Tab-separated table of C-alpha atoms in Angstrom:
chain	number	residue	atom	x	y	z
A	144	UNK	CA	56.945	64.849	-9.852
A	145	UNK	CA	55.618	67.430	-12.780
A	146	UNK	CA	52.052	67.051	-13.328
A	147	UNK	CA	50.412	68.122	-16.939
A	148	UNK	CA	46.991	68.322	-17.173
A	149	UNK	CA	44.736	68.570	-20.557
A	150	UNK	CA	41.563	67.845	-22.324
A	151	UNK	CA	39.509	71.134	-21.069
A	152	UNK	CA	37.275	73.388	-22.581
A	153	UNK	CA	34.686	74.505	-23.592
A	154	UNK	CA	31.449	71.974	-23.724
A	155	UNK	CA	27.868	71.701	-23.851
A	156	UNK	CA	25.565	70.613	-21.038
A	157	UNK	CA	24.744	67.162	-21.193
A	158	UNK	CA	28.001	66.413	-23.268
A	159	UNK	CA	31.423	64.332	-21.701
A	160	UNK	CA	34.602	65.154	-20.932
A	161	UNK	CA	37.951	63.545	-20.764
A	162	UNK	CA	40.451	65.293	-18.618
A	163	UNK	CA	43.978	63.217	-19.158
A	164	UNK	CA	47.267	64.210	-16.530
A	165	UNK	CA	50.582	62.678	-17.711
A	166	UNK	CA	53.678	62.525	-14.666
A	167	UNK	CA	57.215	62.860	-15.459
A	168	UNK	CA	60.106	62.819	-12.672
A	169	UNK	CA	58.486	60.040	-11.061
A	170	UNK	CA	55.886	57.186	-11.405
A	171	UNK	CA	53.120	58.141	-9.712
A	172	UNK	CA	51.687	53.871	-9.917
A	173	UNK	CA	52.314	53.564	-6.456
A	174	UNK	CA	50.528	56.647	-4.668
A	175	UNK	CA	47.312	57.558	-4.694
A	176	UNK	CA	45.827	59.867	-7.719
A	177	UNK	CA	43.363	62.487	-7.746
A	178	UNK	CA	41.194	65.072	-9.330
A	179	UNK	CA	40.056	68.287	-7.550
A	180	UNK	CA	38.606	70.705	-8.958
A	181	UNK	CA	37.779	74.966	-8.078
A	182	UNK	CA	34.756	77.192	-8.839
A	183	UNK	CA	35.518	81.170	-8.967
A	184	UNK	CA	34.783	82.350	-5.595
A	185	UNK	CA	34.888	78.706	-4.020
A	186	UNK	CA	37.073	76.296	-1.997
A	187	UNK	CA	38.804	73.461	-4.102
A	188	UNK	CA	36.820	70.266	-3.926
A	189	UNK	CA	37.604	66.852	-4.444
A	190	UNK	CA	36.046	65.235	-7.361
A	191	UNK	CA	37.480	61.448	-7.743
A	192	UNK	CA	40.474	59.727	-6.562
A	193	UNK	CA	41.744	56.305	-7.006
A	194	UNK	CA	43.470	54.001	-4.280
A	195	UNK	CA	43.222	50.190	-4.821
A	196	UNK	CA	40.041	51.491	-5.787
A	197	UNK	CA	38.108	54.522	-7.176
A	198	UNK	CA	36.117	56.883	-5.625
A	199	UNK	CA	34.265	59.564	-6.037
A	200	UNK	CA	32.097	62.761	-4.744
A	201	UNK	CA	28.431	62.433	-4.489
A	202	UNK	CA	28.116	65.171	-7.048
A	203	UNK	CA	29.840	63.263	-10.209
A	204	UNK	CA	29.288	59.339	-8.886
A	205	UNK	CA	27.429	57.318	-10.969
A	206	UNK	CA	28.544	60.131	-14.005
A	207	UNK	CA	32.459	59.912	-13.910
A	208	UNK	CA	35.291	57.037	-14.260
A	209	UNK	CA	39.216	58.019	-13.004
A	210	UNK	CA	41.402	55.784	-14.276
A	211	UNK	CA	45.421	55.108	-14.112
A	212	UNK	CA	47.525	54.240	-17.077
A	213	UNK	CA	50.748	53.232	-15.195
A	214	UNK	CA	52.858	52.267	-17.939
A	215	UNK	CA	52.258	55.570	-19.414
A	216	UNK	CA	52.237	57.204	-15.944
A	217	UNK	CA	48.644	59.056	-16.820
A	218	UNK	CA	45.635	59.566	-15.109
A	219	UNK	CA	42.636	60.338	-16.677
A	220	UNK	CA	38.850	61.586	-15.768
A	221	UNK	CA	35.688	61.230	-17.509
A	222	UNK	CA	32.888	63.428	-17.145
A	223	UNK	CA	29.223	62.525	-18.715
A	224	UNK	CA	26.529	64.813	-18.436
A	225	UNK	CA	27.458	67.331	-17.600
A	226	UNK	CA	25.816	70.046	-15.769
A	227	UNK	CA	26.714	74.181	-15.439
A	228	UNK	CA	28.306	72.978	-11.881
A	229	UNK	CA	30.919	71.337	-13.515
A	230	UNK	CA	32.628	73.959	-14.878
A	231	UNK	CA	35.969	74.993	-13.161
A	232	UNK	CA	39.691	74.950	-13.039
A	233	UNK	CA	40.398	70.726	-12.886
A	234	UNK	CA	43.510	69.952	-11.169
A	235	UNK	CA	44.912	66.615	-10.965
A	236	UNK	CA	47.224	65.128	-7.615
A	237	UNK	CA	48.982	62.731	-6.231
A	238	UNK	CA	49.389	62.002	-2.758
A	239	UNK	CA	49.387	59.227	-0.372
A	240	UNK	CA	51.443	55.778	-0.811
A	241	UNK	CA	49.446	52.780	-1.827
A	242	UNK	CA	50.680	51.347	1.313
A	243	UNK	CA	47.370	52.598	2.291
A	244	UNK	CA	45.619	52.027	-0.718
A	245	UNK	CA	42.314	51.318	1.394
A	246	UNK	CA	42.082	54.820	2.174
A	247	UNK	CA	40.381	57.097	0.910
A	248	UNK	CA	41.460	60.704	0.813
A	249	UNK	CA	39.883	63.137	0.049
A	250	UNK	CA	41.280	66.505	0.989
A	251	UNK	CA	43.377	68.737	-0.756
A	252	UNK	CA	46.071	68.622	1.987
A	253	UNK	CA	46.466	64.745	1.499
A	254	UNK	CA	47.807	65.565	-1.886
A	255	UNK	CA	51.685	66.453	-2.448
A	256	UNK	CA	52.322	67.260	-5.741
A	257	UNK	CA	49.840	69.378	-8.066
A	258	UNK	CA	49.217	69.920	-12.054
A	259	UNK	CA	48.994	73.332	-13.231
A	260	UNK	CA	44.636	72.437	-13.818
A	261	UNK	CA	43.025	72.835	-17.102
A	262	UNK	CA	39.597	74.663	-17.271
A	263	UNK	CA	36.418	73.226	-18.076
A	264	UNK	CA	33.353	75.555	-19.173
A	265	UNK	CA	30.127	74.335	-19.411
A	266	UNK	CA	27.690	75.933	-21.642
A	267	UNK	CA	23.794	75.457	-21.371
């Protein structure tokens, strides 16, 4: 599985953001999808991820929607307001089987195969 991910840049505080990853090699409509995400200087986080169901860190819930185009094998984040913390190198995954689609994972090391991330700056 290649993963390509898009849509960052450079954006205002307070504005959104729609990060889109597109899969080729292999549908990814059966595994588990993700979005991490890495500060200079810091660990990579997890950001959002979608099983049966989505879900998301405490820092972005209630701000962000991941969602899965299958036929067009493409997973895509939104961001609204945003804040300085937001900025970083975005990376999108895909892991686990659906098998366990009541899982949620959340680690980097659940996740197998890895876009090249797309950087998001956040101006105030």
């Amino acid at each position: 599985v290649q993963l390509q991910a898009s849509g960052g840049g450079l954006v205002q505080a307070g504005d959104s953001l729609q990060l889109s990853c597109t899969g080729s090699g292999r549908s990814f409509s059966r595994f588990h999808i993700a979005w991490f995400r890495q500060a200079p200087g810091k660990e990579r986080e997890f950001v959002a991820a979608m099983g049966w169901v989505a879900y998301y860190a405490d820092s972005v819930k209630g701000r962000s929607n991941i969602s899965r185009d299958s036929a067009k094998n493409t997973v895509a984040l939104q961001i609204d307001s945003l804040k300085s913390e937001d900025a970083a190198v975005y990376y999108c995954a895909v892991g686990k089987s659906l098998l366990n689609g009541a899982h949620a994972y959340r680690s980097p090391r659940d996740y197998t195969y890895w876009g090249q991330g797309t950087l998001v700056t956040v101006s105030s």
